[in-house]
Coordinates of C-alpha atoms and ligand atoms in Angstrom, one line a residue:
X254 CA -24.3 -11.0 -13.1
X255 CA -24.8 -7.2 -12.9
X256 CA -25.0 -7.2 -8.9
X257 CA -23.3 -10.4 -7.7
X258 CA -20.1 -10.4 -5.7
X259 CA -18.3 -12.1 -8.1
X260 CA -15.0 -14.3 -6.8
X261 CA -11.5 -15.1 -8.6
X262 CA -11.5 -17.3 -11.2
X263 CA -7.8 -18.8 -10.0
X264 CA -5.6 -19.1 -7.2
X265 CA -3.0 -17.7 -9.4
X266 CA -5.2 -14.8 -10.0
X267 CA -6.4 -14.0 -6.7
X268 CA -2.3 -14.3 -5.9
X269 CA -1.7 -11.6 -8.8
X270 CA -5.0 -9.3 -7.3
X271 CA -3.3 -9.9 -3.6
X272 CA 0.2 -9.4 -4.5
X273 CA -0.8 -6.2 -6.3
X274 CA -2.2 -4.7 -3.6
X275 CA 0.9 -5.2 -1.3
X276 CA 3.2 -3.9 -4.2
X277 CA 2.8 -0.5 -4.5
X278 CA 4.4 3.1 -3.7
X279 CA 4.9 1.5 0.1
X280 CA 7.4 -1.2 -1.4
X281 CA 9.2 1.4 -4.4
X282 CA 9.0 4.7 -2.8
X283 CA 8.8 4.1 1.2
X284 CA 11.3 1.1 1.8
X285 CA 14.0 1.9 0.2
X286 CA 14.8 5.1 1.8
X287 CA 13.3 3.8 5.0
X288 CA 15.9 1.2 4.8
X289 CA 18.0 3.3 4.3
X290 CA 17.8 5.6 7.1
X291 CA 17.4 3.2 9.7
X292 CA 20.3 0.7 10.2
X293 CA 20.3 -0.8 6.5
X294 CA 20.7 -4.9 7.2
X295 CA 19.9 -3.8 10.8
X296 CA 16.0 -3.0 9.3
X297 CA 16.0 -5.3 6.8
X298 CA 16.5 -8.0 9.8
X299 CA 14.1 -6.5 12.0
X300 CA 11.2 -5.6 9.0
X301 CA 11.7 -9.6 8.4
X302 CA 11.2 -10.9 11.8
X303 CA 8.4 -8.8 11.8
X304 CA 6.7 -10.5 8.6
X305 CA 7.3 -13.9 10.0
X306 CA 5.9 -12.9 13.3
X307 CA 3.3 -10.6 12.7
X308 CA 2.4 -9.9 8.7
X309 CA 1.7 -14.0 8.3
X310 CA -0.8 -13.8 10.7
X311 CA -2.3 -10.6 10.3
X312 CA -2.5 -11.9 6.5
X313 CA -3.9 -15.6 7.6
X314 CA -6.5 -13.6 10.5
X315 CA -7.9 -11.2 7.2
X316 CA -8.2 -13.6 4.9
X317 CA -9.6 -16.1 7.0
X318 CA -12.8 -13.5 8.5
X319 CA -12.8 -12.8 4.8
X320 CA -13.5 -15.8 3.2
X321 CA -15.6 -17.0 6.4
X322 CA -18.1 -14.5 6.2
X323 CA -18.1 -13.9 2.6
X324 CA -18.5 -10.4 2.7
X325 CA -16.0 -6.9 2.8
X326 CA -14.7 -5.5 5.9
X327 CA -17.9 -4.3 7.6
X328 CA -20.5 -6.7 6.7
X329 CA -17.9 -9.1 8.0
X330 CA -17.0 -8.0 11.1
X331 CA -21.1 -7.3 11.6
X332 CA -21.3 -11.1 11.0
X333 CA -18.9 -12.3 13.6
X334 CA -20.6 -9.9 15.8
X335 CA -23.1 -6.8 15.3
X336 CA -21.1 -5.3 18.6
X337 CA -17.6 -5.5 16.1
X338 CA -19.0 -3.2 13.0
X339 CA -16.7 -0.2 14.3
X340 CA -13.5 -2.2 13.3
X341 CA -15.0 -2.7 9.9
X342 CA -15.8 0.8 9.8
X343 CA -12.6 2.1 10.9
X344 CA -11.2 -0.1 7.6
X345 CA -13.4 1.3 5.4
X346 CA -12.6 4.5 6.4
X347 CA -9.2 4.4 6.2
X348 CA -9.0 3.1 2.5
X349 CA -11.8 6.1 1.8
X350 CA -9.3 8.4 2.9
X351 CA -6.3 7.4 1.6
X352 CA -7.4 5.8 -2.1
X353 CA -7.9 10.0 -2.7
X354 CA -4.2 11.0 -2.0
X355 CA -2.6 7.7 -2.7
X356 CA -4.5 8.4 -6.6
X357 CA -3.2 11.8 -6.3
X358 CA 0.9 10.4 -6.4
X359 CA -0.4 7.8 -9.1
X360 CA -1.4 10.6 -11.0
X361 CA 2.0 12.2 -10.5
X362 CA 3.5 9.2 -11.6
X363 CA 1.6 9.1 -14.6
X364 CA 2.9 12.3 -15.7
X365 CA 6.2 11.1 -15.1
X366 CA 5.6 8.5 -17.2
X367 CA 4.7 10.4 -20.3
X368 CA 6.9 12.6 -19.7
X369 CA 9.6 9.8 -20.5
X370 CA 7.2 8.7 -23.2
X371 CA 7.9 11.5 -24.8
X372 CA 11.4 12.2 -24.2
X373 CA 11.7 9.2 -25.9
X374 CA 9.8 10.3 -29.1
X375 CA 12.7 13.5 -29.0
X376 CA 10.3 15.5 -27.5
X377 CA 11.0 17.5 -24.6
X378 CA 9.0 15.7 -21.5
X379 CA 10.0 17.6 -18.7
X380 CA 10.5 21.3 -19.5
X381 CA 12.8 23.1 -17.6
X382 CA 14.7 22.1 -15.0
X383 CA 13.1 21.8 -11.2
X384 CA 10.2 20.0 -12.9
X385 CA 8.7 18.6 -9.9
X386 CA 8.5 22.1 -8.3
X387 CA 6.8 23.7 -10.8
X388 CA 4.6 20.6 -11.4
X389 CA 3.2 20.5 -7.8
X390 CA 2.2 24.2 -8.1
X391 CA 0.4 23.7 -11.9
X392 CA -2.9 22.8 -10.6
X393 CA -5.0 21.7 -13.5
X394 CA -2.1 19.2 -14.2
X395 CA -2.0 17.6 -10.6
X396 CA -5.9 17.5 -10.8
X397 CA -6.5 16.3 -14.5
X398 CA -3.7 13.5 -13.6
X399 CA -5.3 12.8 -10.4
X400 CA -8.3 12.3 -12.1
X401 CA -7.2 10.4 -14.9
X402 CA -6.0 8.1 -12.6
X403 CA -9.3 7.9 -10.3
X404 CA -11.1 7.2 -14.0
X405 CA -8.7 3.8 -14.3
X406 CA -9.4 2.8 -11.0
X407 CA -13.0 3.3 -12.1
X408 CA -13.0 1.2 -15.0
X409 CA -10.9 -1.7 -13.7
X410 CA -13.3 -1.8 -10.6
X411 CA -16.7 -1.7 -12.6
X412 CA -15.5 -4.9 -14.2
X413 CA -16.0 -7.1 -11.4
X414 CA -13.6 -9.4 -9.4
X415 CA -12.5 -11.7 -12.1
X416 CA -13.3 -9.7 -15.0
X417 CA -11.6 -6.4 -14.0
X418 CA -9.3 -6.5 -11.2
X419 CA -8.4 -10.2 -11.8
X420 CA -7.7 -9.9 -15.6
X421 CA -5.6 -6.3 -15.0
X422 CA -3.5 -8.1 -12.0
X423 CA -2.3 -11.0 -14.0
X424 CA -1.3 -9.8 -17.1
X425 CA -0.2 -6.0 -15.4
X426 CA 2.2 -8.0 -12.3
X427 CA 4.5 -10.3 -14.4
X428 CA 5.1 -7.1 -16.3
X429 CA 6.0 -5.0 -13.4
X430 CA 8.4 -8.1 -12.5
X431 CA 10.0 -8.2 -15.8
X432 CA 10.5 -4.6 -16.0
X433 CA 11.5 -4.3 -12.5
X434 CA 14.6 -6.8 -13.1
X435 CA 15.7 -4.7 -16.6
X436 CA 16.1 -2.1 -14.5
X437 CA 18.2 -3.6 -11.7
X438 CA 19.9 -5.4 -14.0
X439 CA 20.9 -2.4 -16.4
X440 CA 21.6 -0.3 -13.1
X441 CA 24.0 -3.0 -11.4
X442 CA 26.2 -2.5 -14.7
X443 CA 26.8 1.1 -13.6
X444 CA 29.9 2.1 -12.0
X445 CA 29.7 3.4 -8.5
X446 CA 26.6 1.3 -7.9
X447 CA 28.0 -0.8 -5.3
X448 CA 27.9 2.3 -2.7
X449 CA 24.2 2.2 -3.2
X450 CA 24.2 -1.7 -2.1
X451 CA 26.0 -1.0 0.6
X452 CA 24.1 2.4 1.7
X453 CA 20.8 -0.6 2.1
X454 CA 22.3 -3.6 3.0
X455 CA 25.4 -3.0 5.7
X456 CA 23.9 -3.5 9.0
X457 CA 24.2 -0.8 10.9
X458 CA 24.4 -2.6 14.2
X459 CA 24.3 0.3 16.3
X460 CA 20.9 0.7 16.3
X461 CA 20.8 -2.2 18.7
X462 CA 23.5 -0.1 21.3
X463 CA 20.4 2.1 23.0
X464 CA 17.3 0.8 23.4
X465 CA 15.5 4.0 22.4
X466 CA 17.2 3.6 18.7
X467 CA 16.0 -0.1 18.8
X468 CA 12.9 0.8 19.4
X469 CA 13.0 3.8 16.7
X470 CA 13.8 1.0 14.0
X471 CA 11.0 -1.0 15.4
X472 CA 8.9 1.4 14.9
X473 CA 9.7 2.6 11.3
X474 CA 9.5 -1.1 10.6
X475 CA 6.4 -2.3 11.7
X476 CA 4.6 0.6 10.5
X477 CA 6.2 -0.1 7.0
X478 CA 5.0 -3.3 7.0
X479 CA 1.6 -2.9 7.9
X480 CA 0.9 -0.6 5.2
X481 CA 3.2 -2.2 2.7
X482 CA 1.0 -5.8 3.2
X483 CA -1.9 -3.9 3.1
X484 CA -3.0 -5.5 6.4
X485 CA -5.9 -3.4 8.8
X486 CA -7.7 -1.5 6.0
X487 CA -10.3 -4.5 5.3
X488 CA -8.2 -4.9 1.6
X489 CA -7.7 -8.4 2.3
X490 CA -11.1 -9.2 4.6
X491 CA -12.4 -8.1 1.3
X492 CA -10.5 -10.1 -1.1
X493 CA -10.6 -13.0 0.7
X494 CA -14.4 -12.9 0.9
X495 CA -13.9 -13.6 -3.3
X496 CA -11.7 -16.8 -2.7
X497 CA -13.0 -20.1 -3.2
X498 CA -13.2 -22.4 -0.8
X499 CA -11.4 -25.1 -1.8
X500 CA -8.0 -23.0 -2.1
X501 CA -5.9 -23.8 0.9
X502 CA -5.5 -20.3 2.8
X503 CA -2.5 -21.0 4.9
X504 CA 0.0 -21.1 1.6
X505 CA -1.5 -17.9 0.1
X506 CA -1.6 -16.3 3.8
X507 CA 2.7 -17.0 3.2
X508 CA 3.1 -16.7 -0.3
X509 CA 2.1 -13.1 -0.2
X510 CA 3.8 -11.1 2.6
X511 CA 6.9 -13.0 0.7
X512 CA 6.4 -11.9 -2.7
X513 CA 5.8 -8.6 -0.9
X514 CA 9.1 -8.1 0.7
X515 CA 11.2 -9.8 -2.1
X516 CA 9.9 -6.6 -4.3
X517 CA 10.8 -3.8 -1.7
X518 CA 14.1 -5.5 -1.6
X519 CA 14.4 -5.6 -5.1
X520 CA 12.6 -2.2 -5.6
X521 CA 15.6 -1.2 -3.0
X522 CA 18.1 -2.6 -5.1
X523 CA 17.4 -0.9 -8.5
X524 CA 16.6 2.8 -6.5
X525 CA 19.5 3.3 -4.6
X526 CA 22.4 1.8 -6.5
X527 CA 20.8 4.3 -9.3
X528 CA 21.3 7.6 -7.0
X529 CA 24.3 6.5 -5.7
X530 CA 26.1 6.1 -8.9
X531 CA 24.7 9.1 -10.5
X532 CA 25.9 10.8 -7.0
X533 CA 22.5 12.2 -5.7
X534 CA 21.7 12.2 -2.2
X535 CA 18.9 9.2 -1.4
X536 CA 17.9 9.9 2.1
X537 CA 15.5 12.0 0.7
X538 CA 12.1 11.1 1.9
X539 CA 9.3 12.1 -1.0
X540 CA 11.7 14.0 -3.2
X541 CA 13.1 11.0 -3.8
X542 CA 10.5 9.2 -6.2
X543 CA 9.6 12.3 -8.2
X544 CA 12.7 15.0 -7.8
X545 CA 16.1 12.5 -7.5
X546 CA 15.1 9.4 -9.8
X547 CA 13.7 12.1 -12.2
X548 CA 17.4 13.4 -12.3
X549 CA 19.0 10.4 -12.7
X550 CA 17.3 8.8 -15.3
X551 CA 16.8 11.8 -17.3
X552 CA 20.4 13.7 -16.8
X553 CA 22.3 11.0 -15.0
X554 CA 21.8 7.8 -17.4
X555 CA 20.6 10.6 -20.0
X556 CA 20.3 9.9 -23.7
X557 CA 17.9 7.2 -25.3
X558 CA 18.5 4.6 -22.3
X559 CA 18.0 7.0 -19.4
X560 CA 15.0 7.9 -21.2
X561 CA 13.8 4.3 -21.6
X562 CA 14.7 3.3 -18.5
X563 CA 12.9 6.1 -17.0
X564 CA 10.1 5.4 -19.0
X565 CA 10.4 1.5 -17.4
X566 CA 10.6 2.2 -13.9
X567 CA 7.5 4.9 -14.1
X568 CA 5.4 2.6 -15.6
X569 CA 6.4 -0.4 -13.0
X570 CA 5.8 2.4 -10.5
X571 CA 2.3 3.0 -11.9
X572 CA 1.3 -0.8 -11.7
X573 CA 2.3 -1.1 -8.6
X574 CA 0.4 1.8 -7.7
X575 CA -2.9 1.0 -9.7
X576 CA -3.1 -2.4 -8.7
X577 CA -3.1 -1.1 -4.8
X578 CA -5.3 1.2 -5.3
X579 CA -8.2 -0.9 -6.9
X580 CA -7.9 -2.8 -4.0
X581 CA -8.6 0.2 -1.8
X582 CA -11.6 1.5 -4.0
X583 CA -12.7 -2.1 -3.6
X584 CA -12.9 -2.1 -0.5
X585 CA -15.7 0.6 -0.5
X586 CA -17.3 -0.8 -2.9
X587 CA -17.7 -3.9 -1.9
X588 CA -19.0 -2.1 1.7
X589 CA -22.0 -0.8 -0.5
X590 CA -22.9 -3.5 -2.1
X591 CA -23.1 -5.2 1.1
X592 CA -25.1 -3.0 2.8
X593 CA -27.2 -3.1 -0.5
X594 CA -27.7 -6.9 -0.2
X595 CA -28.3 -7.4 3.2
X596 CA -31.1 -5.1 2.7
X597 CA -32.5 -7.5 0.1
X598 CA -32.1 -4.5 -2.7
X599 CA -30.1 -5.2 -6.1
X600 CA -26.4 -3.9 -6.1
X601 CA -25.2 -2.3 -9.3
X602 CA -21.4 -2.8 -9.0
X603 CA -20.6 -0.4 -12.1
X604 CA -22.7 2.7 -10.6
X605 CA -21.8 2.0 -7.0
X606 CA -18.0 2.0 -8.3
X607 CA -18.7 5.2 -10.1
X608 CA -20.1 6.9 -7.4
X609 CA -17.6 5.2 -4.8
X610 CA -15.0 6.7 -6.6
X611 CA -16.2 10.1 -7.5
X612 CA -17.1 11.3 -3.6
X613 CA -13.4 9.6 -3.0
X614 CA -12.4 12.0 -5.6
X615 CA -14.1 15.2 -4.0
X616 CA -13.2 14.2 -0.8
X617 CA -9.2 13.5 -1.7
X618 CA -9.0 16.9 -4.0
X619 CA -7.4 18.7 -1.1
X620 CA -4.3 17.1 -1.3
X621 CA -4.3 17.9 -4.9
X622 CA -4.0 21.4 -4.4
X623 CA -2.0 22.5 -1.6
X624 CA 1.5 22.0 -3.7
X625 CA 2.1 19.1 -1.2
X626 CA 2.6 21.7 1.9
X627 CA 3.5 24.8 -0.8
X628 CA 0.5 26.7 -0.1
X629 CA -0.4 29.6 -1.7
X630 CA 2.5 31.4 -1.1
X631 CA 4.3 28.3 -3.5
X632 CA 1.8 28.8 -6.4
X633 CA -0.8 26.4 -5.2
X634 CA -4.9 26.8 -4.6
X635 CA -5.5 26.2 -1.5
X636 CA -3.2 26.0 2.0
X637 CA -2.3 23.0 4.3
X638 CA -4.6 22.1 7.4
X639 CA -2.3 24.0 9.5
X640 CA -2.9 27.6 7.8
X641 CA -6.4 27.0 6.8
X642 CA -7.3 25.8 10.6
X643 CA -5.0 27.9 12.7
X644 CA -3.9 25.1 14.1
X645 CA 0.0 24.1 15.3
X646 CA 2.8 23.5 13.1
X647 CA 3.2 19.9 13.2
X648 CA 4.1 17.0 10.6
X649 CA 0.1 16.1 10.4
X650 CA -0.9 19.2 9.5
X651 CA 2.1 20.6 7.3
X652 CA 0.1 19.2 4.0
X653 CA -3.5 17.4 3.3
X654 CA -1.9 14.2 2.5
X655 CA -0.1 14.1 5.3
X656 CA -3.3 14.9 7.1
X657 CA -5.8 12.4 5.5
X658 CA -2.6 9.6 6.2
X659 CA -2.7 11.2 10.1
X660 CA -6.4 10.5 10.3
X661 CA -6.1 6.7 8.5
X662 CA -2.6 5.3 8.9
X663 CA -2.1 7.1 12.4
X664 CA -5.1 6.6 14.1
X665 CA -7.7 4.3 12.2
X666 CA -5.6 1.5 10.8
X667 CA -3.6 1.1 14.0
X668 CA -6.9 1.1 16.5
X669 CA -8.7 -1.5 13.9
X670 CA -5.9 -3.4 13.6
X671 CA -5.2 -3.6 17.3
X672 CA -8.8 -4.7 18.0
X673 CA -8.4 -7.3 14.7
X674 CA -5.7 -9.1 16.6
X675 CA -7.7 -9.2 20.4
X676 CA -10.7 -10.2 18.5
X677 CA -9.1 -13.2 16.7
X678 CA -6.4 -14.0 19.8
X679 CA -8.7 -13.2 23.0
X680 CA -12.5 -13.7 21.5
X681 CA -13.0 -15.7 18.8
X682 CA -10.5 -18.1 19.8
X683 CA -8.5 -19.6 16.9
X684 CA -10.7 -21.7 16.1
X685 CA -11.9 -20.1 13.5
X686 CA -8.7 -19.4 11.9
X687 CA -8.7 -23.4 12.1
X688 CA -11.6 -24.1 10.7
X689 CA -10.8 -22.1 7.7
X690 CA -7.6 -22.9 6.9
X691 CA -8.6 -26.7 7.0
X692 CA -11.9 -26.3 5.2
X693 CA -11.2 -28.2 2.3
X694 CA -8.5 -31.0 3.4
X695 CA -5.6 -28.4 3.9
X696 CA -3.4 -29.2 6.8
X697 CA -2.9 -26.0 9.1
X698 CA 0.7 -26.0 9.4
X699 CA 2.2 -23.6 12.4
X700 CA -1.2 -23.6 14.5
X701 CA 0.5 -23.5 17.7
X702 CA 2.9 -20.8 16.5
X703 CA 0.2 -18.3 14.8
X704 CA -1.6 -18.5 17.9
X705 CA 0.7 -17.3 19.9
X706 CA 1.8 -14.8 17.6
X707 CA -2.2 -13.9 17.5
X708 CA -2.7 -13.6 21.3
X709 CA 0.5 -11.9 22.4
X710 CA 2.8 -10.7 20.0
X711 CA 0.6 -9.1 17.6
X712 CA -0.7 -6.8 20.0
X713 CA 1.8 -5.6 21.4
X714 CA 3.6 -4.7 18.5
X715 CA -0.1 -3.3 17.8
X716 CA 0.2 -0.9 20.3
X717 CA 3.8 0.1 18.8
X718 CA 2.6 0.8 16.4
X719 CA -0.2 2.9 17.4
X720 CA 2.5 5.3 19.6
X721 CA 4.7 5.4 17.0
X722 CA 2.5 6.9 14.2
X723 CA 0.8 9.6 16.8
X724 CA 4.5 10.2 17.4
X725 CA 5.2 10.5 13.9
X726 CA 2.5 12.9 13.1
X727 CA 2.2 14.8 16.1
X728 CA 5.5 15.1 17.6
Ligands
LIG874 N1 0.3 -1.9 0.1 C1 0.2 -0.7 -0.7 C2 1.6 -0.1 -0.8 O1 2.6 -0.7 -0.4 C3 -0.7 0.3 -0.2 C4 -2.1 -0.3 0.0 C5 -3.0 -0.7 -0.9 C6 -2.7 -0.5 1.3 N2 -4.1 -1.2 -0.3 C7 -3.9 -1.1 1.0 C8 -2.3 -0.3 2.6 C9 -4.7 -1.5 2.1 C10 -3.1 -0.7 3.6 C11 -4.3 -1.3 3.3 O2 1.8 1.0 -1.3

């Protein structure tokens, strides 16, 4: 038992495991605002169109090398073909670097959580005001959170597919669903919450006037997605590889990116009715998660309820982001015990998870300790990649998160994904894709259509996607 790969013990878990991986800070934190700032219905149509078109069969393309091959991202790309490791690779490497600053926000929002904890006990949570300024800047706090957080991820890991992230999925997402409707629910009762609906959902139909602003939306959206399905990071090569055979891939390949987008709607829908109705400002990028929702809940709704309800949504935020996360420290840990395996050695999952973790750790601290772009001169350790190299001034380089993301979201995830979609549309033919999806009696439905999407449109919006994000971090 010690070594072996393990698989779910459910379709309903390995939908849990999945669906956790999708929903996280991407869905809460990122589309919201996002939506927000680019056309409202406008994006919402567009980010659609793009699941339909692209996310499905992204999704159905990783699952499907996944379960094939049986193996994480690089041992399964090496098994379709020795000259295709580099894709695996640039997967692996992307989840390496951002699990470190993605556990560095989860372990924000941990202390967020508390801090309601106790504001609900009568204690005093927060301190004074400007709590998130003077939090970035307290470094042992950001790094004993961070590594609090990296020690769950740890633990949940070491016990295996079904036994750890399996178990934690499907008791931790119905949970996040349940707490995720109080919330919307207590937040719709507010008065001036409508502004907030309409802030999201009016289209802003303008967008479609120029084609440089269509293509702006475009861009935010399918960027958005990508991460937000956790799609070209080997996350669900390598959960697929766990999925039995006899579960028909083609549903879950749909069921997902759904589920997925129904929470960042409804994640929209309790966020920015609660800022509007409280009257703070919600195009706010990062502040908005930790500095404006802070404010709401705490001073806004205020008294027992804010504090509950803050307490609610910080822990729904913190299953969302622990449940993406194991998936990403999966991911390399699955990569080892590969490699292990296919060198006829025993693979210990619990020390390789250990390890895994702790060089993601040392590697990730960076971003821990720059005050998120601070620097020194804001009370942090250490400066951002621009000071400490010399280099220009540019969004990349302005903090080591944004950095490590530059590196994986801008450059890695993009190529891999990009030579994901040629590889299944222009070398390995579909057939494949076929044979999985029909291994065991399932009907492929939409053959015709994902093979289109897989030879042509995927691509291109591929390469969209690629220009965008080096526009993003170096323009
Ligand atoms: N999807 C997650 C979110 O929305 C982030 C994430 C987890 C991810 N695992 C991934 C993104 C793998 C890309 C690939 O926050």
């Amino acid at each position: 038992m010690e070594n072996s790969k393990g698989q779910w013990s459910s379709n309903f878990g390995f939908l849990m495991a999945a669906i956790g991986s999708a929903v996280g800070l991407g869905n809460i934190w990122g589309f919201p605002y996002k939506m927000g700032a680019n056309g409202g219905g406008a994006f919402l149509l567009i980010y659609v169109i793009l699941v339909v078109f692209v996310g499905f069969a992204v999704m159905l393309g990783e699952l499907a090398i996944g379960r094939r091959t049986g193996k994480g991202a690089v041992g399964a790309y090496r098994a379709l073909s020795r000259k295709l490791t580099w894709v695996g690779y640039m997967g692996v490497g992307s989840a390496f670097l951002i699990l470190g600053f993605y556990s560095v926000l989860g372990g924000m929002v941990m202390r967020y959580m508390l801090g309601f904890l106790v504001n609900l006990f009568g204690g005093d949570g927060f301190g004074a005001e400007g709590f998130f300024g003077s939090w970035i800047a307290n470094m042992p706090g950001m790094v004993g959170f961070y590594a609090l957080f990296m020690l769950l991820n740890i633990t949940i890991v070491m016990g295996g597919i079904s036994g750890g992230i399996e178990k934690f999925s499907r008791i931790a997402m119905p949970a996040l669903a349940v707490m995720l409707v109080t919330v919307i629910v207590y937040v719709a009762c507010q008065p001036g919450a409508m502004e907030g609906y309409k802030f999201m959902f009016v289209p802003d139909f303008s967008v479609f006037d120029s084609l440089k602003s269509f293509f702006s939306v475009l861009k935010a959206a399918a960027g958005q997605m990508f991460f937000s399905l956790s799609l070209g990071m080997g996350a669900m090569i390598t959960y697929g590889s766990y999925l039995s055979k006899s579960e028909d891939l083609n549903r879950n390949a749909i069921i997902i990116p759904v589920a997925d987008t129904i929470v960042a709607i409804m994640a929209g829908m309790a966020v920015m009715p609660a800022c509007s109705a409280f009257g703070m400002d919600y195009g706010q990028g990062p502040g908005l998660l930790f500095n404006t929702l802070q404010t709401v809940f705490m001073d806004g709704m205020g008294g027992f309820i804010g504090n509950l309800m803050g307490f609610l949504f910080y822990t729904l935020v913190f299953i969302a982001a622990i449940t993406s996360s194991i998936s990403l420290l999966e991911v390399n840990t699955a990569y080892i015990i590969d490699r292990k395996l296919e060198k006829g050695k025993k693979a210990n999952r619990r020390s390789i998870t250990a390890i895994m973790g702790a060089v993601i750790f040392i590697v990730g601290l960076p971003t821990a300790l720059d005050g998120l772009g601070t620097n020194v001169a804001g009370g942090a350790l250490i400066n951002n990649p621009a000071i400490t190299f010399g280099l220009p001034s540019v969004g990349a380089t302005a903090d080591w998160l944004d950095f490590y993301d530059m590196i994986a979201e801008g450059i890695l995830m993009p190529l891999g994904s990009l030579a994901m979609s040629i590889i299944i549309g222009w070398v390995f033919g579909s057939r494949m894709i076929k044979e999985e999806a029909t291994c065991s009696g399932h009907v492929y439905k939409g053959e015709k259509f994902y093979n289109i999407c897989f030879r042509y449109i995927v691509p291109v919006i591929m390469v969209i996607v690629l220009y965008a994000q080096i526009q993003t971090f170096f323009g």
